mmCIF file of C-alpha atoms and ligand atoms in Angstrom:
data_model
loop_
_atom_site.group_PDB
_atom_site.id
_atom_site.type_symbol
_atom_site.label_atom_id
_atom_site.label_comp_id
_atom_site.label_asym_id
_atom_site.label_seq_id
_atom_site.Cartn_x
_atom_site.Cartn_y
_atom_site.Cartn_z
ATOM 1 C CA MET A 1 -8.666 -0.974 -130.870
ATOM 2 C CA THR A 2 -7.174 -0.467 -127.270
ATOM 3 C CA THR A 3 -5.878 -2.812 -124.802
ATOM 4 C CA PHE A 4 -5.260 -1.442 -121.310
ATOM 5 C CA LEU A 5 -2.547 -2.668 -119.129
ATOM 6 C CA TYR A 6 -2.902 -2.246 -115.318
ATOM 7 C CA THR A 7 -0.042 -2.710 -112.930
ATOM 8 C CA HIS A 8 1.469 -1.164 -109.827
ATOM 9 C CA PRO A 9 4.884 -1.071 -108.196
ATOM 10 C CA ALA A 10 3.302 -2.321 -104.937
ATOM 11 C CA CYS A 11 2.580 -5.633 -106.708
ATOM 12 C CA LEU A 12 6.482 -6.095 -106.837
ATOM 13 C CA ASP A 13 6.864 -5.299 -103.192
ATOM 14 C CA HIS A 14 4.598 -8.066 -101.985
ATOM 15 C CA ASP A 15 7.272 -10.626 -100.799
ATOM 16 C CA PRO A 16 6.084 -14.090 -99.660
ATOM 17 C CA GLY A 17 9.805 -14.908 -98.779
ATOM 18 C CA ARG A 18 12.819 -16.229 -100.381
ATOM 19 C CA HIS A 19 12.433 -19.539 -102.207
ATOM 20 C CA HIS A 20 8.540 -18.966 -102.560
ATOM 21 C CA PRO A 21 7.484 -19.670 -106.142
ATOM 22 C CA GLU A 22 5.137 -16.697 -106.220
ATOM 23 C CA SER A 23 7.936 -14.193 -106.253
ATOM 24 C CA PRO A 24 8.243 -10.617 -107.432
ATOM 25 C CA ALA A 25 10.436 -11.922 -110.220
ATOM 26 C CA ARG A 26 7.415 -13.335 -111.821
ATOM 27 C CA LEU A 27 5.887 -10.002 -112.393
ATOM 28 C CA ARG A 28 9.132 -8.445 -113.301
ATOM 29 C CA ALA A 29 9.455 -11.063 -116.189
ATOM 30 C CA VAL A 30 6.045 -10.256 -117.416
ATOM 31 C CA LEU A 31 6.695 -6.505 -117.351
ATOM 32 C CA ALA A 32 9.988 -6.938 -119.008
ATOM 33 C CA ALA A 33 8.504 -8.887 -121.927
ATOM 34 C CA LEU A 34 5.993 -6.047 -122.228
ATOM 35 C CA ASP A 35 8.779 -3.604 -122.762
ATOM 36 C CA ASP A 36 9.296 -4.953 -126.128
ATOM 37 C CA PRO A 37 8.268 -2.343 -128.832
ATOM 38 C CA GLU A 38 5.473 -4.577 -130.243
ATOM 39 C CA PHE A 39 3.762 -3.784 -126.901
ATOM 40 C CA ALA A 40 4.232 -0.006 -127.101
ATOM 41 C CA ARG A 41 0.528 0.342 -127.976
ATOM 42 C CA LEU A 42 -0.610 -0.899 -124.677
ATOM 43 C CA GLU A 43 -2.325 1.848 -122.680
ATOM 44 C CA ARG A 44 -0.680 1.623 -119.384
ATOM 45 C CA SER A 45 -2.383 2.582 -116.144
ATOM 46 C CA GLU A 46 -1.592 2.471 -112.496
ATOM 47 C CA ALA A 47 -3.798 0.155 -110.641
ATOM 48 C CA PRO A 48 -5.842 1.968 -107.967
ATOM 49 C CA GLU A 49 -6.507 0.393 -104.643
ATOM 50 C CA ALA A 50 -9.816 -1.424 -104.542
ATOM 51 C CA ALA A 51 -12.426 0.260 -102.413
ATOM 52 C CA ARG A 52 -13.709 -1.480 -99.322
ATOM 53 C CA GLU A 53 -17.128 -1.846 -100.866
ATOM 54 C CA ASP A 54 -15.712 -3.777 -103.914
ATOM 55 C CA LEU A 55 -13.993 -6.229 -101.646
ATOM 56 C CA LEU A 56 -17.046 -6.665 -99.538
ATOM 57 C CA ARG A 57 -19.188 -7.843 -102.568
ATOM 58 C CA VAL A 58 -17.152 -11.106 -102.406
ATOM 59 C CA HIS A 59 -15.567 -11.269 -98.860
ATOM 60 C CA PRO A 60 -17.220 -10.697 -95.531
ATOM 61 C CA ARG A 61 -16.039 -7.819 -93.400
ATOM 62 C CA ARG A 62 -14.170 -10.310 -91.097
ATOM 63 C CA HIS A 63 -12.091 -11.652 -93.929
ATOM 64 C CA VAL A 64 -11.045 -8.163 -95.254
ATOM 65 C CA ASP A 65 -10.269 -6.898 -91.908
ATOM 66 C CA GLY A 66 -8.541 -10.108 -90.949
ATOM 67 C CA ILE A 67 -6.168 -9.914 -93.873
ATOM 68 C CA LEU A 68 -5.448 -6.260 -93.834
ATOM 69 C CA GLY A 69 -5.025 -6.490 -89.996
ATOM 70 C CA THR A 70 -2.491 -9.346 -90.221
ATOM 71 C CA VAL A 71 -0.096 -7.471 -92.511
ATOM 72 C CA PRO A 72 3.105 -7.256 -90.543
ATOM 73 C CA GLN A 73 5.156 -4.089 -89.920
ATOM 74 C CA THR A 74 8.366 -6.009 -90.591
ATOM 75 C CA GLY A 75 9.167 -9.574 -91.586
ATOM 76 C CA HIS A 76 6.588 -12.254 -92.599
ATOM 77 C CA ILE A 77 3.422 -13.636 -91.315
ATOM 78 C CA ALA A 78 2.267 -16.981 -92.726
ATOM 79 C CA ILE A 79 -1.613 -17.410 -93.047
ATOM 80 C CA ASP A 80 -1.063 -21.017 -94.185
ATOM 81 C CA ALA A 81 1.828 -23.098 -95.375
ATOM 82 C CA ASP A 82 1.711 -21.399 -98.809
ATOM 83 C CA THR A 83 0.285 -17.976 -98.159
ATOM 84 C CA VAL A 84 2.608 -15.352 -96.489
ATOM 85 C CA LEU A 85 2.314 -11.772 -95.824
ATOM 86 C CA SER A 86 4.932 -9.131 -95.956
ATOM 87 C CA PRO A 87 4.685 -5.474 -95.097
ATOM 88 C CA ALA A 88 3.741 -4.512 -98.726
ATOM 89 C CA SER A 89 1.178 -7.313 -99.061
ATOM 90 C CA GLY A 90 -1.833 -5.284 -97.947
ATOM 91 C CA GLU A 91 -1.336 -2.606 -100.569
ATOM 92 C CA ALA A 92 -0.377 -5.141 -103.257
ATOM 93 C CA ALA A 93 -3.573 -7.159 -102.664
ATOM 94 C CA LEU A 94 -5.680 -3.900 -102.868
ATOM 95 C CA ARG A 95 -3.982 -2.858 -105.961
ATOM 96 C CA ALA A 96 -4.471 -6.299 -107.583
ATOM 97 C CA ALA A 97 -8.146 -6.318 -106.812
ATOM 98 C CA GLY A 98 -8.305 -2.545 -107.843
ATOM 99 C CA ALA A 99 -6.719 -3.375 -111.203
ATOM 100 C CA VAL A 100 -9.475 -5.662 -112.126
ATOM 101 C CA VAL A 101 -12.178 -3.186 -110.770
ATOM 102 C CA ALA A 102 -10.592 -0.495 -112.986
ATOM 103 C CA ALA A 103 -10.376 -2.587 -115.932
ATOM 104 C CA VAL A 104 -13.977 -3.686 -115.715
ATOM 105 C CA ASP A 105 -14.891 -0.035 -115.494
ATOM 106 C CA ALA A 106 -12.729 0.750 -118.481
ATOM 107 C CA VAL A 107 -14.226 -1.834 -120.747
ATOM 108 C CA VAL A 108 -17.656 -1.056 -119.776
ATOM 109 C CA ALA A 109 -17.259 2.637 -120.458
ATOM 110 C CA LYS A 110 -15.721 1.582 -123.828
ATOM 111 C CA GLU A 111 -12.432 3.391 -123.023
ATOM 112 C CA ALA A 112 -10.731 0.155 -123.761
ATOM 113 C CA ASP A 113 -11.691 -2.920 -125.822
ATOM 114 C CA ASN A 114 -10.054 -5.273 -123.295
ATOM 115 C CA ALA A 115 -7.548 -5.215 -120.548
ATOM 116 C CA PHE A 116 -4.809 -7.104 -118.842
ATOM 117 C CA CYS A 117 -4.015 -6.778 -115.148
ATOM 118 C CA ALA A 118 -0.380 -7.629 -114.586
ATOM 119 C CA VAL A 119 -0.795 -8.014 -110.693
ATOM 120 C CA ARG A 120 0.103 -10.117 -107.752
ATOM 121 C CA PRO A 121 -0.859 -11.625 -105.379
ATOM 122 C CA PRO A 122 -3.138 -13.815 -107.559
ATOM 123 C CA GLY A 123 -6.716 -14.251 -106.474
ATOM 124 C CA HIS A 124 -8.513 -17.394 -107.671
ATOM 125 C CA HIS A 125 -7.780 -19.600 -104.686
ATOM 126 C CA ALA A 126 -9.190 -17.015 -102.279
ATOM 127 C CA GLU A 127 -12.561 -18.052 -101.071
ATOM 128 C CA PRO A 128 -15.017 -15.545 -99.613
ATOM 129 C CA GLN A 129 -14.053 -16.515 -96.057
ATOM 130 C CA ARG A 130 -10.557 -17.760 -96.434
ATOM 131 C CA ALA A 131 -7.160 -16.740 -98.017
ATOM 132 C CA MET A 132 -5.169 -19.705 -99.395
ATOM 133 C CA GLY A 133 -2.851 -20.885 -102.175
ATOM 134 C CA PHE A 134 -0.933 -17.430 -102.439
ATOM 135 C CA CYS A 135 -4.195 -15.674 -102.741
ATOM 136 C CA LEU A 136 -5.566 -13.016 -100.464
ATOM 137 C CA PHE A 137 -8.524 -11.525 -102.247
ATOM 138 C CA ASN A 138 -10.340 -12.897 -105.260
ATOM 139 C CA ASN A 139 -9.438 -10.376 -107.851
ATOM 140 C CA ALA A 140 -11.489 -11.938 -110.675
ATOM 141 C CA ALA A 141 -14.607 -12.363 -108.556
ATOM 142 C CA ILE A 142 -14.455 -8.889 -107.356
ATOM 143 C CA GLY A 143 -14.295 -7.713 -110.840
ATOM 144 C CA ALA A 144 -17.264 -9.748 -111.831
ATOM 145 C CA LEU A 145 -19.456 -8.483 -108.929
ATOM 146 C CA ARG A 146 -18.432 -4.942 -109.711
ATOM 147 C CA ALA A 147 -19.709 -5.394 -113.272
ATOM 148 C CA ARG A 148 -22.897 -6.851 -112.011
ATOM 149 C CA GLU A 149 -23.830 -4.603 -109.166
ATOM 150 C CA VAL A 150 -22.284 -1.279 -110.182
ATOM 151 C CA HIS A 151 -22.610 -1.532 -113.949
ATOM 152 C CA GLY A 152 -25.828 -3.695 -114.073
ATOM 153 C CA LEU A 153 -24.509 -6.360 -116.408
ATOM 154 C CA ALA A 154 -26.924 -9.261 -116.222
ATOM 155 C CA ARG A 155 -24.356 -12.129 -116.745
ATOM 156 C CA VAL A 156 -20.690 -12.398 -115.952
ATOM 157 C CA ALA A 157 -18.328 -15.159 -116.739
ATOM 158 C CA VAL A 158 -14.958 -16.117 -115.356
ATOM 159 C CA VAL A 159 -12.900 -18.441 -117.539
ATOM 160 C CA ASP A 160 -9.760 -19.884 -115.717
ATOM 161 C CA PHE A 161 -7.054 -21.511 -117.576
ATOM 162 C CA ASP A 162 -4.579 -21.595 -114.686
ATOM 163 C CA VAL A 163 -3.233 -25.173 -114.076
ATOM 164 C CA HIS A 164 -4.847 -25.140 -110.664
ATOM 165 C CA HIS A 165 -8.595 -25.211 -110.044
ATOM 166 C CA GLY A 166 -9.940 -21.759 -108.866
ATOM 167 C CA ASN A 167 -11.707 -23.091 -105.787
ATOM 168 C CA GLY A 168 -12.177 -19.582 -104.507
ATOM 169 C CA THR A 169 -14.066 -18.330 -107.612
ATOM 170 C CA GLN A 170 -16.213 -21.491 -107.806
ATOM 171 C CA ALA A 171 -17.107 -20.952 -104.187
ATOM 172 C CA ALA A 172 -18.055 -17.303 -104.773
ATOM 173 C CA PHE A 173 -20.182 -18.170 -107.708
ATOM 174 C CA GLU A 174 -21.612 -21.610 -107.366
ATOM 175 C CA ALA A 175 -25.021 -20.508 -105.989
ATOM 176 C CA ASP A 176 -25.646 -17.639 -108.264
ATOM 177 C CA GLY A 177 -26.835 -18.237 -111.754
ATOM 178 C CA THR A 178 -26.011 -14.781 -113.045
ATOM 179 C CA LEU A 179 -22.367 -15.780 -112.665
ATOM 180 C CA PHE A 180 -20.521 -18.442 -114.546
ATOM 181 C CA TYR A 181 -17.104 -20.251 -113.805
ATOM 182 C CA ALA A 182 -15.314 -22.528 -116.135
ATOM 183 C CA SER A 183 -11.924 -24.087 -115.503
ATOM 184 C CA THR A 184 -9.396 -26.328 -117.008
ATOM 185 C CA HIS A 185 -6.866 -27.610 -114.485
ATOM 186 C CA GLN A 186 -4.621 -30.595 -113.762
ATOM 187 C CA PHE A 187 -6.368 -33.097 -111.687
ATOM 188 C CA PRO A 188 -5.578 -34.388 -109.223
ATOM 189 C CA LEU A 189 -3.618 -31.331 -107.971
ATOM 190 C CA TYR A 190 -3.860 -28.580 -105.400
ATOM 191 C CA PRO A 191 -6.335 -27.475 -104.186
ATOM 192 C CA GLY A 192 -8.236 -30.787 -104.730
ATOM 193 C CA THR A 193 -11.438 -29.301 -105.976
ATOM 194 C CA GLY A 194 -12.662 -29.034 -109.557
ATOM 195 C CA ALA A 195 -14.182 -32.387 -110.297
ATOM 196 C CA ALA A 196 -16.386 -32.550 -113.417
ATOM 197 C CA SER A 197 -19.280 -33.347 -111.041
ATOM 198 C CA GLU A 198 -19.072 -29.860 -109.342
ATOM 199 C CA THR A 199 -21.550 -27.934 -111.469
ATOM 200 C CA GLY A 200 -22.877 -25.239 -109.084
ATOM 201 C CA VAL A 201 -26.524 -24.334 -110.099
ATOM 202 C CA GLY A 202 -25.610 -25.393 -113.741
ATOM 203 C CA ASN A 203 -23.346 -22.367 -113.901
ATOM 204 C CA VAL A 204 -19.936 -24.098 -113.285
ATOM 205 C CA VAL A 205 -18.055 -26.165 -115.781
ATOM 206 C CA ASN A 206 -14.914 -28.026 -114.551
ATOM 207 C CA VAL A 207 -12.637 -29.777 -116.968
ATOM 208 C CA PRO A 208 -10.159 -31.649 -115.131
ATOM 209 C CA LEU A 209 -7.263 -32.908 -117.085
ATOM 210 C CA ARG A 210 -4.823 -35.609 -116.229
ATOM 211 C CA PRO A 211 -1.097 -34.926 -115.767
ATOM 212 C CA MET A 212 0.717 -34.779 -119.247
ATOM 213 C CA ALA A 213 -2.658 -34.058 -120.944
ATOM 214 C CA GLY A 214 -0.992 -31.607 -123.315
ATOM 215 C CA SER A 215 -2.403 -29.337 -126.002
ATOM 216 C CA SER A 216 -4.857 -31.678 -127.657
ATOM 217 C CA GLN A 217 -6.644 -32.725 -124.533
ATOM 218 C CA PHE A 218 -6.752 -29.115 -123.332
ATOM 219 C CA ARG A 219 -8.195 -27.947 -126.654
ATOM 220 C CA LEU A 220 -10.700 -30.726 -126.656
ATOM 221 C CA GLY A 221 -11.763 -29.862 -123.244
ATOM 222 C CA VAL A 222 -12.232 -26.226 -124.097
ATOM 223 C CA THR A 223 -13.965 -26.882 -127.394
ATOM 224 C CA GLN A 224 -16.340 -29.593 -126.114
ATOM 225 C CA ARG A 225 -17.145 -28.486 -122.652
ATOM 226 C CA ILE A 226 -16.344 -24.861 -121.997
ATOM 227 C CA LEU A 227 -17.165 -22.895 -125.173
ATOM 228 C CA PRO A 228 -20.668 -24.446 -125.696
ATOM 229 C CA ALA A 229 -21.707 -23.644 -122.066
ATOM 230 C CA LEU A 230 -20.153 -20.180 -122.298
ATOM 231 C CA ASP A 231 -21.951 -19.506 -125.557
ATOM 232 C CA ALA A 232 -25.262 -20.572 -124.119
ATOM 233 C CA PHE A 233 -24.676 -18.453 -120.942
ATOM 234 C CA ARG A 234 -24.198 -15.379 -123.172
ATOM 235 C CA PRO A 235 -21.934 -13.396 -120.772
ATOM 236 C CA GLU A 236 -22.031 -9.606 -121.120
ATOM 237 C CA LEU A 237 -18.388 -9.578 -119.783
ATOM 238 C CA VAL A 238 -15.711 -12.231 -119.982
ATOM 239 C CA ILE A 239 -13.086 -12.221 -117.174
ATOM 240 C CA VAL A 240 -10.111 -14.423 -117.659
ATOM 241 C CA SER A 241 -8.147 -15.904 -114.723
ATOM 242 C CA ALA A 242 -4.964 -16.043 -116.679
ATOM 243 C CA GLY A 243 -2.496 -18.312 -114.987
ATOM 244 C CA PHE A 244 0.215 -19.696 -117.244
ATOM 245 C CA ASP A 245 1.418 -22.571 -114.945
ATOM 246 C CA ALA A 246 -0.053 -25.237 -117.302
ATOM 247 C CA HIS A 247 3.026 -24.556 -119.631
ATOM 248 C CA ARG A 248 5.158 -27.443 -120.133
ATOM 249 C CA SER A 249 8.103 -25.762 -118.449
ATOM 250 C CA ASP A 250 6.202 -24.932 -115.241
ATOM 251 C CA PRO A 251 7.773 -26.491 -112.084
ATOM 252 C CA LEU A 252 4.458 -26.705 -110.238
ATOM 253 C CA ALA A 253 2.515 -29.046 -112.633
ATOM 254 C CA GLN A 254 2.632 -31.309 -115.728
ATOM 255 C CA LEU A 255 -0.071 -30.249 -118.044
ATOM 256 C CA MET A 256 2.414 -29.642 -121.004
ATOM 257 C CA LEU A 257 0.755 -26.646 -122.771
ATOM 258 C CA GLU A 258 2.791 -24.316 -125.001
ATOM 259 C CA GLU A 259 2.524 -20.630 -125.941
ATOM 260 C CA ALA A 260 0.448 -21.525 -128.936
ATOM 261 C CA ASP A 261 -2.196 -22.880 -126.630
ATOM 262 C CA TYR A 262 -2.487 -19.615 -124.946
ATOM 263 C CA THR A 263 -2.792 -17.822 -128.286
ATOM 264 C CA TRP A 264 -5.518 -20.303 -129.213
ATOM 265 C CA VAL A 265 -7.602 -20.183 -126.119
ATOM 266 C CA THR A 266 -7.441 -16.327 -125.953
ATOM 267 C CA GLU A 267 -8.797 -16.151 -129.551
ATOM 268 C CA LYS A 268 -11.651 -18.502 -128.702
ATOM 269 C CA LEU A 269 -12.615 -16.319 -125.592
ATOM 270 C CA LEU A 270 -12.460 -13.156 -127.572
ATOM 271 C CA GLU A 271 -14.827 -14.676 -130.179
ATOM 272 C CA ILE A 272 -17.325 -15.385 -127.261
ATOM 273 C CA ALA A 273 -16.761 -11.961 -125.998
ATOM 274 C CA ASP A 274 -17.369 -10.394 -129.369
ATOM 275 C CA ARG A 275 -20.495 -12.469 -129.876
ATOM 276 C CA HIS A 276 -22.137 -11.635 -126.580
ATOM 277 C CA ALA A 277 -20.372 -8.877 -124.786
ATOM 278 C CA ALA A 278 -19.439 -6.342 -127.458
ATOM 279 C CA GLY A 279 -15.800 -7.559 -127.027
ATOM 280 C CA ARG A 280 -15.572 -6.820 -123.317
ATOM 281 C CA LEU A 281 -12.786 -9.046 -121.867
ATOM 282 C CA VAL A 282 -10.649 -8.400 -118.778
ATOM 283 C CA ALA A 283 -7.735 -10.793 -118.057
ATOM 284 C CA THR A 284 -5.950 -10.942 -114.675
ATOM 285 C CA LEU A 285 -2.633 -12.763 -113.912
ATOM 286 C CA GLU A 286 -2.896 -15.759 -111.796
ATOM 287 C CA GLY A 287 -0.110 -18.322 -111.638
ATOM 288 C CA GLY A 288 2.901 -19.203 -113.795
ATOM 289 C CA TYR A 289 6.166 -20.016 -112.050
ATOM 290 C CA ASP A 290 8.759 -20.636 -114.889
ATOM 291 C CA LEU A 291 9.823 -17.101 -115.393
ATOM 292 C CA SER A 292 10.652 -17.378 -119.142
ATOM 293 C CA ALA A 293 7.557 -19.506 -120.044
ATOM 294 C CA LEU A 294 5.397 -17.103 -118.023
ATOM 295 C CA ALA A 295 6.817 -14.080 -119.898
ATOM 296 C CA ALA A 296 6.414 -15.690 -123.345
ATOM 297 C CA SER A 297 2.943 -17.078 -122.501
ATOM 298 C CA ALA A 298 1.558 -13.804 -121.100
ATOM 299 C CA ALA A 299 2.992 -12.020 -124.106
ATOM 300 C CA ALA A 300 1.282 -14.477 -126.469
ATOM 301 C CA HIS A 301 -2.034 -13.836 -124.542
ATOM 302 C CA ILE A 302 -1.798 -10.016 -124.614
ATOM 303 C CA ARG A 303 -0.622 -10.055 -128.322
ATOM 304 C CA VAL A 304 -4.011 -11.621 -129.114
ATOM 305 C CA LEU A 305 -5.882 -9.110 -126.937
ATOM 306 C CA MET A 306 -4.145 -6.266 -128.778
ATOM 307 C CA SER A 307 -5.246 -7.682 -132.214
ATOM 308 C CA ALA A 308 -8.787 -7.947 -131.146
HETATM 309 ZN ZN1 ZN B 1 -1.870 -22.068 -110.529
#
């Protein structure tokens, strides 16, 4: 059984500025954890840049050109209060999206059983027409549409356990019944979307959780709301928006999960992938802002992927 790991040095060079929580140190912490001998079996690949047509399946030309045209030669340019570009941001964003595209190609071709994309910037807040919340292009959605339109998969699901609601993925998917989006997230919290009443065309499942919800409420929401809907959808590919900021140590939220919860939810998602998608699962890094919790949680998640 093979798990691919996609990353690229450019993802370390994207620099939203000193004191920004979405720092290069996050990815360094994840990669350092994966240097442990237990992860030696990971098949490591350099993330390619996403092709323009891959981006254009999710984002209009104006958005793609706007982001890439705004990348500064020196210094920083802020798109909004949270979302900042540095000279390396364009390549990093293309590599982050390209990692998910390449991972989708690899699992569909059966070169890998599953894959983890250790990339930044993250993607799930990026709406088709708007970059926001540290996110420039929606990496998970770009991978999903690649799977559907290039590989002809009939149904693709994105499951998002980042502590924030993936408003961008929901916006990209909510009118299209061949796509499915499910999210657990702290609510209320940035970006303010993700109420349980937001259901798309019956293809969106939102499980808002109160601050301090903890492991039991998280597992209850996944078990009662997300897994049955995902099972009924019968995805031919599962993409995971793997943010680890619901961890109890995270400074940006208070959902109080632990590493064991990431192990558990990864096992559950692999069961669904095994049942409906020949095991095909691609995970991509979203948030996670306490460096040691992020590293340990990502390691817990990838350990399960490798045991598939
Ligand atoms: Zn987040």
